[in-house]
Structure formats: C-alpha cells, structure tokens
Short mmCIF file of C-alpha atoms and ligand atoms in Angstrom, two decimals:
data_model
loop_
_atom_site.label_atom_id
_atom_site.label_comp_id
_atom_site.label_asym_id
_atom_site.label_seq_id
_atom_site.Cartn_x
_atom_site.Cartn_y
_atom_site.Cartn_z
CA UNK W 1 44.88 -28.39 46.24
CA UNK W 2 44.16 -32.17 46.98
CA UNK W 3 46.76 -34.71 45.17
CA UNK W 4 46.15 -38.49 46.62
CA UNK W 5 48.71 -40.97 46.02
CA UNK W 6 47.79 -44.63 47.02
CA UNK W 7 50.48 -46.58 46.86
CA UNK W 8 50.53 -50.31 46.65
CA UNK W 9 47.94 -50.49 49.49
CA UNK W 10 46.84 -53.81 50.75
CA UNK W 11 43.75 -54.69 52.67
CA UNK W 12 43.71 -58.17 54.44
CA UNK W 13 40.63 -58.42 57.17
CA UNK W 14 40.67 -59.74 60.59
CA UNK W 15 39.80 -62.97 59.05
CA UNK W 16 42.54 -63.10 57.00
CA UNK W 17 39.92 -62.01 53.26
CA UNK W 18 42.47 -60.01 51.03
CA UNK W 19 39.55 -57.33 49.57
CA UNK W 20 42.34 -55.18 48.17
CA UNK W 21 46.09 -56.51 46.09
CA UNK W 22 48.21 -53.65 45.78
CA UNK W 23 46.01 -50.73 44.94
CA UNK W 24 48.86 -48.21 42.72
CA UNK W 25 47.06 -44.64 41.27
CA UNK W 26 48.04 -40.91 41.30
CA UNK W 27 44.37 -38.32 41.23
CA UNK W 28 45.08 -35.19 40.44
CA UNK W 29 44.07 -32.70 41.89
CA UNK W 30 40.53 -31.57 40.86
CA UNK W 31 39.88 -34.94 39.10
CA UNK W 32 36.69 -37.50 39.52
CA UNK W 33 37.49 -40.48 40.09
CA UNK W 34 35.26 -43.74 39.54
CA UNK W 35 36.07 -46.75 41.31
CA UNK W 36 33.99 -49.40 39.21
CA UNK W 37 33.54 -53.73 39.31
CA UNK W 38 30.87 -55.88 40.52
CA UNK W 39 29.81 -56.47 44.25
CA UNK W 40 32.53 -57.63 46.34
CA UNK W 41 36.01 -56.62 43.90
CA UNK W 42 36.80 -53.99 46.41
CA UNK W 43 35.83 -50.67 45.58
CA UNK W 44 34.16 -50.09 49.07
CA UNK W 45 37.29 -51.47 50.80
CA UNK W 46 39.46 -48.89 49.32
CA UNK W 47 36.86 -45.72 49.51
CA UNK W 48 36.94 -46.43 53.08
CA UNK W 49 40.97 -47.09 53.19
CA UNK W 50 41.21 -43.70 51.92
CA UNK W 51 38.84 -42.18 54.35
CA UNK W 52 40.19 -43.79 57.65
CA UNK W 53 37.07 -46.14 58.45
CA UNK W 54 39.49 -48.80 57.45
CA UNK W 55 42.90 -49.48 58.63
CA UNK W 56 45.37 -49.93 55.94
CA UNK W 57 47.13 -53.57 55.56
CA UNK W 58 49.95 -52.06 53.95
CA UNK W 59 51.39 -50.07 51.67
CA UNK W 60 50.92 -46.07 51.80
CA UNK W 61 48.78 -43.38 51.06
CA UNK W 62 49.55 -39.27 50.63
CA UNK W 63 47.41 -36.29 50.42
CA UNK W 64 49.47 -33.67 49.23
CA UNK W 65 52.47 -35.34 49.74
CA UNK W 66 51.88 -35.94 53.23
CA UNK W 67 51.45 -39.40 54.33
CA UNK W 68 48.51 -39.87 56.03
CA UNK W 69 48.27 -43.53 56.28
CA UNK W 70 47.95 -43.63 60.05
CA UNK W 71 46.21 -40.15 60.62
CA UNK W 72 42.61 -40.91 62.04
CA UNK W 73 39.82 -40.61 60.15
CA UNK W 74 38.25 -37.15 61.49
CA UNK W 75 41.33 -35.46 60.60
CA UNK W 76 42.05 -36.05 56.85
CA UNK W 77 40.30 -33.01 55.49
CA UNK W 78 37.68 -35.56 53.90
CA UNK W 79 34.03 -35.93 53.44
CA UNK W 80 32.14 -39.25 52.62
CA UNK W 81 28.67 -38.87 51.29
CA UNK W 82 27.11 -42.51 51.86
CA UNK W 83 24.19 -44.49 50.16
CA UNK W 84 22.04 -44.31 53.26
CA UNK W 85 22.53 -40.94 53.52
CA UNK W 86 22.74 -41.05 57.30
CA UNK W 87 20.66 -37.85 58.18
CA UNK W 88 19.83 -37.08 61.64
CA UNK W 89 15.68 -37.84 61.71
CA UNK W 90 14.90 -35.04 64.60
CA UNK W 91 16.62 -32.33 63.15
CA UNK W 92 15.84 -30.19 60.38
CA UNK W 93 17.85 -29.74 56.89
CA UNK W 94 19.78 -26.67 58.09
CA UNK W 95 20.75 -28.50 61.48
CA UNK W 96 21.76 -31.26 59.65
CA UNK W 97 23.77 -29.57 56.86
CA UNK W 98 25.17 -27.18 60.04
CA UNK W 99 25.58 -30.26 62.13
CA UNK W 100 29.40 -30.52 61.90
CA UNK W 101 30.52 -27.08 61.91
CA UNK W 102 28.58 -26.88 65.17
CA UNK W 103 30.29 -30.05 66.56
CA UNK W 104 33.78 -28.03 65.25
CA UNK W 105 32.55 -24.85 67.45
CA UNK W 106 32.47 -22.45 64.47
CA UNK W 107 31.11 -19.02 64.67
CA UNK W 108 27.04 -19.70 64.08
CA UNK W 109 27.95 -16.46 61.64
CA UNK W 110 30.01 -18.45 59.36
CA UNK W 111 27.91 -21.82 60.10
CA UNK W 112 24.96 -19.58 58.92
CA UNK W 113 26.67 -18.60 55.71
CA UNK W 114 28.18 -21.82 54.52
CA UNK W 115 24.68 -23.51 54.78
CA UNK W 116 23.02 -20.95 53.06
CA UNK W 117 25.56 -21.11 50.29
CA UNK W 118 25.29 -24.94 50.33
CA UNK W 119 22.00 -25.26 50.21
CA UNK W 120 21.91 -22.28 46.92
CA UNK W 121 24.22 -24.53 45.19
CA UNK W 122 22.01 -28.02 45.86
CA UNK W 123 18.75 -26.14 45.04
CA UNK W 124 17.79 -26.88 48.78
CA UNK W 125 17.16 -23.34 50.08
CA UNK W 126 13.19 -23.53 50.28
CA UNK W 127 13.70 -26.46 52.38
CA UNK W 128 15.97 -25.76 55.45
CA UNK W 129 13.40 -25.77 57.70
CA UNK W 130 12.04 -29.16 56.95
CA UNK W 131 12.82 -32.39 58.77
CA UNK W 132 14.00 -35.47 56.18
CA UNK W 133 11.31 -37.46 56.43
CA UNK W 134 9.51 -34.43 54.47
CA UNK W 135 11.95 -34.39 51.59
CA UNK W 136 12.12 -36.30 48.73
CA UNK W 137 14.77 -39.23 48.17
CA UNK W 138 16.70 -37.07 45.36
CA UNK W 139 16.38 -33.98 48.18
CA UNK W 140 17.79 -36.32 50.71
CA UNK W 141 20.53 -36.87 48.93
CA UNK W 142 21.50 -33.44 47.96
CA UNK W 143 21.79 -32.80 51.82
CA UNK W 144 24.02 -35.88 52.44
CA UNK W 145 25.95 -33.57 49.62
CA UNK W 146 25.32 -30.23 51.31
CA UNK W 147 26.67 -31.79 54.97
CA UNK W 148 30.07 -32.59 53.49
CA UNK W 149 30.23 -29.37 50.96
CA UNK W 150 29.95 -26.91 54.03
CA UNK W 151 32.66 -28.74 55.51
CA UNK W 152 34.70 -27.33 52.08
CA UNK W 153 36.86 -30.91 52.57
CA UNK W 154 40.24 -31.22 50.86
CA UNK W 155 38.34 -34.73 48.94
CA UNK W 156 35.04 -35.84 48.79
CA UNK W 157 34.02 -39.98 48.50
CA UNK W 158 31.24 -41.13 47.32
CA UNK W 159 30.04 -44.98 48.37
CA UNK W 160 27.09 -45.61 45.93
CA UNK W 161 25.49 -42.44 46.62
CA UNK W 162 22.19 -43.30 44.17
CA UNK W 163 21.68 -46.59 44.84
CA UNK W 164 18.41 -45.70 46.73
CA UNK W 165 16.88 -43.91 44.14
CA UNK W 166 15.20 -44.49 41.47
CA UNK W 167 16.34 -44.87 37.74
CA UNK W 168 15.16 -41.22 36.47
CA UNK W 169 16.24 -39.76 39.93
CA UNK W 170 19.68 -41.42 39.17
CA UNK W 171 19.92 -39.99 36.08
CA UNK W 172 19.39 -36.27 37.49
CA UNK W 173 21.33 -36.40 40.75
CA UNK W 174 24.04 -38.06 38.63
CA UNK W 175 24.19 -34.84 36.05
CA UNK W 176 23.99 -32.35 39.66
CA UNK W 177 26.62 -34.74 40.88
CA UNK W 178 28.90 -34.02 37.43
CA UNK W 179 27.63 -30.10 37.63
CA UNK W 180 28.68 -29.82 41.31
CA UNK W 181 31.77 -31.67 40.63
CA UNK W 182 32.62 -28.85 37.93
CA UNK W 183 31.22 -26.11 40.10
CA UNK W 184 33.64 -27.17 43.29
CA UNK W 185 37.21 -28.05 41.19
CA UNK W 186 37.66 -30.70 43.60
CA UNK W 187 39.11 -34.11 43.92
CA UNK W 188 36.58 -36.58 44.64
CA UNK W 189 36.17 -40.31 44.88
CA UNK W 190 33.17 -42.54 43.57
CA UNK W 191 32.21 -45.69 44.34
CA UNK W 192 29.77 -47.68 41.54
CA UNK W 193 29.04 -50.97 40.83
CA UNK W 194 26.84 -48.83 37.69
CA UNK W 195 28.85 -48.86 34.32
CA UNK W 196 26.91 -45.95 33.03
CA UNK W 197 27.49 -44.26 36.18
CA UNK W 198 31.19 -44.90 35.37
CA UNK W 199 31.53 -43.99 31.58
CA UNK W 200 29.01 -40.88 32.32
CA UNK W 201 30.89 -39.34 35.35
CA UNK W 202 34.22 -40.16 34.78
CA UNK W 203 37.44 -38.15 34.37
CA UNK W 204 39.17 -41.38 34.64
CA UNK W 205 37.69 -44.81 35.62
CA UNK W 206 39.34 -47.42 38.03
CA UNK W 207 37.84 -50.48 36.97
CA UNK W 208 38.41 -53.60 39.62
CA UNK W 209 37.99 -57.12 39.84
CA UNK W 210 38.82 -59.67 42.85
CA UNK W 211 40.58 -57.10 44.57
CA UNK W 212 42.77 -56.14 41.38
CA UNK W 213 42.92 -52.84 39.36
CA UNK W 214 42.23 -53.93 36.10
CA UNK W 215 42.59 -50.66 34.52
CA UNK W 216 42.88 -47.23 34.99
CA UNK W 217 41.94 -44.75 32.47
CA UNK W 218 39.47 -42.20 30.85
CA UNK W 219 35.96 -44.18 30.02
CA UNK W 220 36.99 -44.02 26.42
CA UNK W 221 40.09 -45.77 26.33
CA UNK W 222 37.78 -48.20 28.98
CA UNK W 223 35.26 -48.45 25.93
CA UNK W 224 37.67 -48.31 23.61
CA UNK W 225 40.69 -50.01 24.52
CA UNK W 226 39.85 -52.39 27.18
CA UNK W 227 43.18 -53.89 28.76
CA UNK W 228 41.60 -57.31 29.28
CA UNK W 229 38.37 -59.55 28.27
CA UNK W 230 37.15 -58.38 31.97
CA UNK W 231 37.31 -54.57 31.30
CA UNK W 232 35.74 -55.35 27.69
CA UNK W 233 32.48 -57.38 29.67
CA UNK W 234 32.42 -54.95 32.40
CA UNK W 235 32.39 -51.84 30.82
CA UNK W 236 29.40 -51.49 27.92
CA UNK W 237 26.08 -52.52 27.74
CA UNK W 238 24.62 -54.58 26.42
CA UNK W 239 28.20 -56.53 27.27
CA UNK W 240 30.48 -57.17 24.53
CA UNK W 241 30.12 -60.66 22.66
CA UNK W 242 32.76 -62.82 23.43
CA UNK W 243 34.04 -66.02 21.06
CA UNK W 244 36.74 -68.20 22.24
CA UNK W 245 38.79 -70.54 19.76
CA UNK W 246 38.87 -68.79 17.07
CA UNK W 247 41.66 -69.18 14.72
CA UNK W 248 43.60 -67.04 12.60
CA UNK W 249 44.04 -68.21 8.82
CA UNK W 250 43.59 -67.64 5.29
CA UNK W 251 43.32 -63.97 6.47
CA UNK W 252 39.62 -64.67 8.05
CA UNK W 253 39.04 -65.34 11.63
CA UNK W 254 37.59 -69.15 11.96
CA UNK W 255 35.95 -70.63 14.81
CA UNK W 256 32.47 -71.38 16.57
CA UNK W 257 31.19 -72.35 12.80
CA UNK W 258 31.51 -69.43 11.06
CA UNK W 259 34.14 -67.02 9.79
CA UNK W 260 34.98 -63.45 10.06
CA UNK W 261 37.07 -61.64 7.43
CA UNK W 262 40.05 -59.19 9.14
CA UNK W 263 41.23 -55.64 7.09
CA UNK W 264 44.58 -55.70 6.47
CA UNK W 265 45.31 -53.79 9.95
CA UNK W 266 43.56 -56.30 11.69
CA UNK W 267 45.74 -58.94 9.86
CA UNK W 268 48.67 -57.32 10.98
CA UNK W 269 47.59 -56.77 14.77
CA UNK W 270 46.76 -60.58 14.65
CA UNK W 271 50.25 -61.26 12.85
CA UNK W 272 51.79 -63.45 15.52
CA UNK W 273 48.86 -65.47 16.36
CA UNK W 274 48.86 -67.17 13.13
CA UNK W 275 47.69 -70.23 13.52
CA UNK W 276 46.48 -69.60 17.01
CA UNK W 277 43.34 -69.25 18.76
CA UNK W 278 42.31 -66.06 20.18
CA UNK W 279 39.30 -64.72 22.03
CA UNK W 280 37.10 -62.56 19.12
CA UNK W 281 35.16 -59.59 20.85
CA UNK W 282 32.55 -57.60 19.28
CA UNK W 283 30.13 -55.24 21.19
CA UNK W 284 26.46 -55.23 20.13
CA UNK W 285 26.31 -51.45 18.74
CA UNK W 286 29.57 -52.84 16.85
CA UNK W 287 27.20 -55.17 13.99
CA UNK W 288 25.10 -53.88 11.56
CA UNK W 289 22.14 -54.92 9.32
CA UNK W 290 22.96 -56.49 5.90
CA UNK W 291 25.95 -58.70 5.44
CA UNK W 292 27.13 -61.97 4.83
CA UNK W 293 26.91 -63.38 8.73
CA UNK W 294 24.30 -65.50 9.12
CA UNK W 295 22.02 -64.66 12.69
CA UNK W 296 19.30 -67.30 13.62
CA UNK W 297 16.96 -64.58 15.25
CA UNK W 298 15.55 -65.89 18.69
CA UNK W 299 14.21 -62.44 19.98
CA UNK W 300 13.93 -58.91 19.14
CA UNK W 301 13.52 -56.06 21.76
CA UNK W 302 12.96 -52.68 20.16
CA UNK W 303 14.19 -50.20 22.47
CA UNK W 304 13.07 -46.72 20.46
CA UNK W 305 16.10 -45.62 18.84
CA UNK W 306 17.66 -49.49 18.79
CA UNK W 307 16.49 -52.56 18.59
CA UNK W 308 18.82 -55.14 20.20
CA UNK W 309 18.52 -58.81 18.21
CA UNK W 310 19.49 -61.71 20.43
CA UNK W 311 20.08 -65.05 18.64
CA UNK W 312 22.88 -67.36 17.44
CA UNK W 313 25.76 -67.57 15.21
CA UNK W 314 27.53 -70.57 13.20
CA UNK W 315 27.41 -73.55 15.83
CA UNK W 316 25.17 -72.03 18.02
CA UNK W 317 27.15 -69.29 19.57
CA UNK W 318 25.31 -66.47 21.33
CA UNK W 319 24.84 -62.98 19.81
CA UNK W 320 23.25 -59.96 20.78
CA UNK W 321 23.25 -56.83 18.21
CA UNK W 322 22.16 -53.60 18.91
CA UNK W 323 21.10 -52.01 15.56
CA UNK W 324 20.08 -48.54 14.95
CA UNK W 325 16.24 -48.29 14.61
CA UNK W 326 13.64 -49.94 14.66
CA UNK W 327 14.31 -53.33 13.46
CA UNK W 328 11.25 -56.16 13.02
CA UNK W 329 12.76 -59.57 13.02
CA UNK W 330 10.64 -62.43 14.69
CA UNK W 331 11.79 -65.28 16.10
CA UNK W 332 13.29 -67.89 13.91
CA UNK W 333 14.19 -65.24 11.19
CA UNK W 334 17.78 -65.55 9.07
CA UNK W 335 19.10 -62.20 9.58
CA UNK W 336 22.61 -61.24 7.29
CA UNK W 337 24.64 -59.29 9.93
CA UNK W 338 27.91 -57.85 9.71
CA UNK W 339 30.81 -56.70 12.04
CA UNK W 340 32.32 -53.94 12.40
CA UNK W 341 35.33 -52.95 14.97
CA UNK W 342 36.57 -55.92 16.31
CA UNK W 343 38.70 -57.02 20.09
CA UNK W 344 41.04 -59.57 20.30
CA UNK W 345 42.58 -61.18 23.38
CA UNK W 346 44.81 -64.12 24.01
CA UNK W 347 43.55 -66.85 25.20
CA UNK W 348 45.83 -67.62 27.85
CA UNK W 349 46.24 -64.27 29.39
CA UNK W 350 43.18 -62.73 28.41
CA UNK W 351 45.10 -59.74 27.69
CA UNK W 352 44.11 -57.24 24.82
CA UNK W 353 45.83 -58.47 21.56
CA UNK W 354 47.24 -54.73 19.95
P1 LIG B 1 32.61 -53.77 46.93
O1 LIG B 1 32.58 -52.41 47.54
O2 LIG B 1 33.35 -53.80 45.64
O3 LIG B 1 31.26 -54.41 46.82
P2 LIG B 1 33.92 -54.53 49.39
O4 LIG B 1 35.10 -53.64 49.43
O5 LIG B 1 32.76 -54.15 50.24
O6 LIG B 1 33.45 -54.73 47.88
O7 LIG B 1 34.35 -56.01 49.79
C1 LIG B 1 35.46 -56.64 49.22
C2 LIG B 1 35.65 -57.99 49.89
O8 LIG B 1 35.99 -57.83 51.26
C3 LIG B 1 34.43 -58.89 49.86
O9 LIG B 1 34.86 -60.21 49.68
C4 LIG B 1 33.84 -58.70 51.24
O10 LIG B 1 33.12 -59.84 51.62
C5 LIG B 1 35.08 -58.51 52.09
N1 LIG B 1 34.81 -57.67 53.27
C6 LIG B 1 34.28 -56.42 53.26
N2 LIG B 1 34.21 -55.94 54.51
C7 LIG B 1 34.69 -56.89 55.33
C8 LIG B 1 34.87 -57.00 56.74
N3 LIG B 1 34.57 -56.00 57.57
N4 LIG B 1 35.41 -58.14 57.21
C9 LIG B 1 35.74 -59.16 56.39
N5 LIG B 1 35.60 -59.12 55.06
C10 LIG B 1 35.07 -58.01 54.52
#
C-alpha cells in the first residue's frame, strides 16, 4: 500500500523564490498522478519535495500515515526515474538495473531474479549485456524504469521522463508507461509540462500555475470543467478561444462585434451576470461548419482527419476552429461557423461561471 498525503507544503529557496504555495492533495493508493503547468509553476519543486532532494519549507507530508517530512531521501521507499536518465556509461544494462540492490548488499540470487523479471516486463531481456551507449533512447529509458522497478519502491516519480525522445518514441514509451503503471498497481508521480501527456496518462491531473494548484481532478472534468480561464488555456489543444467583455442581454451573448445566442440552460447559468461582462470560452473542436457566425478565413491547415481554420471574428477577434475533415477554405474566405458548448468565467476572478 502507498497513500501520500501532502499537506499544505511550502517551498521558499535559499534566495527567498516561493516555487511552491501550499501544495493540499490526498493519492490513493495505486493512483497516477500528473503534475501538469508550464516551465517554472512548480511541478519539479514538489516531485522532488516528495522525494527528499528538496527540503520542505513547511507544511507536512505522509506516506501511509507516517510523516516523513524530515526522513532523508534514501529511505522513503521511493524511486525517481529522471529525464536524463542518469545511467552509469561503463556498466552494462544488467549492472545498471542491479546497481542498487548491489549497493543494498542483497543476495546476487535475488538481485539476479528481480532484473531478469524487470527487464521481461520492459521488453529489455535481449539486451542485458549491452552497455547504454548501444541502446536506443526509448531502450534507455525503459532501464531508467527497470533500475527503480527492481527496487519494488513503495512510489515511483517521474520528472519529464520523455522529454529526450522523440515525438513517436513519446507516444510509445508513454502507452508502456500507462501499461506498466496498470501492470505494477502502484502509486506513482509524473511530472509534465505535455498536456497530452496529462489528459492521456492521467488518473487524476494536478494542474499548476505560479506555484498554485489550480485544480485537481480526472482529465475530463480538466477538459470538461475547467475551474478557471488558466486550466481552460492550459489543458486542450489547440487552446481554447478566449473573448473578454462580452455582455449578457437580450438572451445573446454581445461583445467583440458579434453575438452569440445562449440555450435556455446557458441563460440560466449566466442568470446573475445580466448585464455584466464575462469572459466567453469556446475550444476549437467546439465550432462547426455552417452557421450564422461570420469567420474572415486567414489560414487553413488540414491536419488529415481536421482541418483547423485560423481567422477572425466580429471586430477582429482571433479564432481558431478545428473542424472535422478536410476543410478547403483559402485565405480571405467568409466562412458561416457556429458554436457549440460554450465556458464562461468572470471577469474579475477568472473563475468558471456554473
Ligand atoms: P517546473 O518543474 O514547473 O518547471 P520548478 O519546480 O523547477 O518548475 O521551479 C519553480 C520555481 O522555482 C522557478 O521559478 C525556479 O526558477 C525556482 N527554482 C527551482 N529550483 C531552484 C533553486 N534550486 N533555487 C532557487 N530557485 C529555484
């Protein structure tokens, strides 16, 4: 069993940055976790507050139940699988998977069969006697895996383990990743800056922002239900469109030059904001072909199965649509678009209007 609790950690640096503002979650045990934002929110920070390599500011964290806050690093019962990888050069893939069992003394017996079983599960057995140079990025990779698996660690962390590799290798590693994740039951940690890596791996997804949990929850209610007009960018791509000042009357949404008639449910979600302005969000896969909004077509990128339509709207507010198919508009083409499920946020807070 691994249960984490991190509660209301804090991480100021030496020189007085605050990476990390009260960090609050439960995992479960067994869950995959998916700490997600751009470069610099964080999500490294509080990986590496979780695995010792960083001393905690304050607050507290508990495997188990136990606090562990001030237990060194080497004995938390963890296992951090880094971007570099980190493999020893001079020794070969079985030394290297074996390396820290032999550094714990364990019976070369048991070292033996733990590697062996490792390296089944990674697909790596044909290669144990090679050094890393030899092997393949992807196959690199699957040993920085294989180290910490034969180590059979209470939690496993990820920090941007496919950064390195390539966009079809990140693809693959990232379905072994989700296969060993279901193979092993156990509770792991995993840094990305990637949204797809987010939404695809996901049990729930932690996405951060400045050093603030944003939200917390599975990537659908992150699609979805996005707490805030930063969740709603972050998570999606292409990113939602956003249009401030838009007004609430007549039972249409006004603003930006054109207008955008609500459903009645819509009408009654927006019910105190009469009269207001809000922040309209629409995602691209969210319009469609054939309706009464008016696109001036600037570019159109067909993508196979989609074709996304950049352009403008009323007074010359961006747009992007991803349509289904393959779409032919040229530049400077009228194109009637319509939209479908809508976001709202206040304009203030930037908090999800529900
Ligand atoms: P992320 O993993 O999301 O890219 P990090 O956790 O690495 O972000 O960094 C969060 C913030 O903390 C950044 O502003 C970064 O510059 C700062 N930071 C990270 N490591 C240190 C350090 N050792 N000393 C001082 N500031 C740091």
């Amino acid at each position: 069993m691994a249960e984490l609790q991190l509660q209301h950690l804090d991480k100021i640096y030496d020189n007085n940055v605050q990476a990390v503002f009260d960090f609050n979650m439960d995992v479960r045990d067994g869950e995959l976790i998916v700490l997600v934002g751009p470069s610099g929110c964080g999500k490294s920070t509080t990986l590496r507050m979780v695995a010792g390599l960083e001393d905690i500011s304050a607050g507290h964290l508990l495997l188990d139940g136990k606090d562990i806050t001030q237990t060194p690093a080497k004995d938390r019962d963890m296992a951090m699988v880094f971007q570099n990888y980190a493999l020893y050069g001079h020794m070969t893939i079985y030394e290297n998977m074996a390396f820290s069992l032999t550094l714990r003394k364990e019976d070369p017996n048991v070292i033996h069969k733990k590697v062996l079983a490792a390296a089944e599960i990674l697909g790596l057995t044909s290669q144990l006697n090679k050094k890393p140079s030899q092997l393949s990025g992807g196959q690199r990779q699957r040993v920085a895996m294989g180290r910490s698996i034969v180590r059979n660690p209470k939690v496993f962390l990820f920090d941007e383990p496919l950064s390195n590799l390539d966009a079809k290798l990140r693809g693959a590693t990232r379905r072994e990743i989700l296969l060993l994740h279901k193979r092993l039951k156990a509770t792991m940690l995993y840094v990305t800056h990637d949204q797809t890596e987010a939404l695809t791996l996901a049990d729930r997804i932690v996405c951060m922002s400045m050093g603030h949990v944003q939200q917390i929850g599975t990537p659908l209610e992150l699609y979805d239900r996005p707490d805030n007009t930063f969740v709603a960018g972050f998570i999606g791509l292409p990113p939602m469109n956003f249009y401030q000042g838009m007004g609430f009357e007549d039972g249409m949404l006004k603003g930006n030059g054109f207008e955008v008639p609500l459903t009645d449910e819509e009408k009654e979600t927006l019910k105190d904001y009469y009269g207001r302005e809000i922040i309209l969000g629409i995602r691209p896969e969210d319009i469609s072909a054939d309706g009464p909004l008016q696109i001036r077509v600037t570019n159109n990128e067909n993508l196979g199965m989609n074709t996304l339509v950049h352009g403008f709207v009323g007074d010359s507010a961006h747009i992007v649509a991803k349509l289904r198919g393959w779409a032919d508009y040229r530049a400077g083409d009228t194109a009637g678009m319509k939209f479908g499920r809508k976001h709202f946020f206040d304009k203030d807070t930037t908090l999800a209007i529900r």
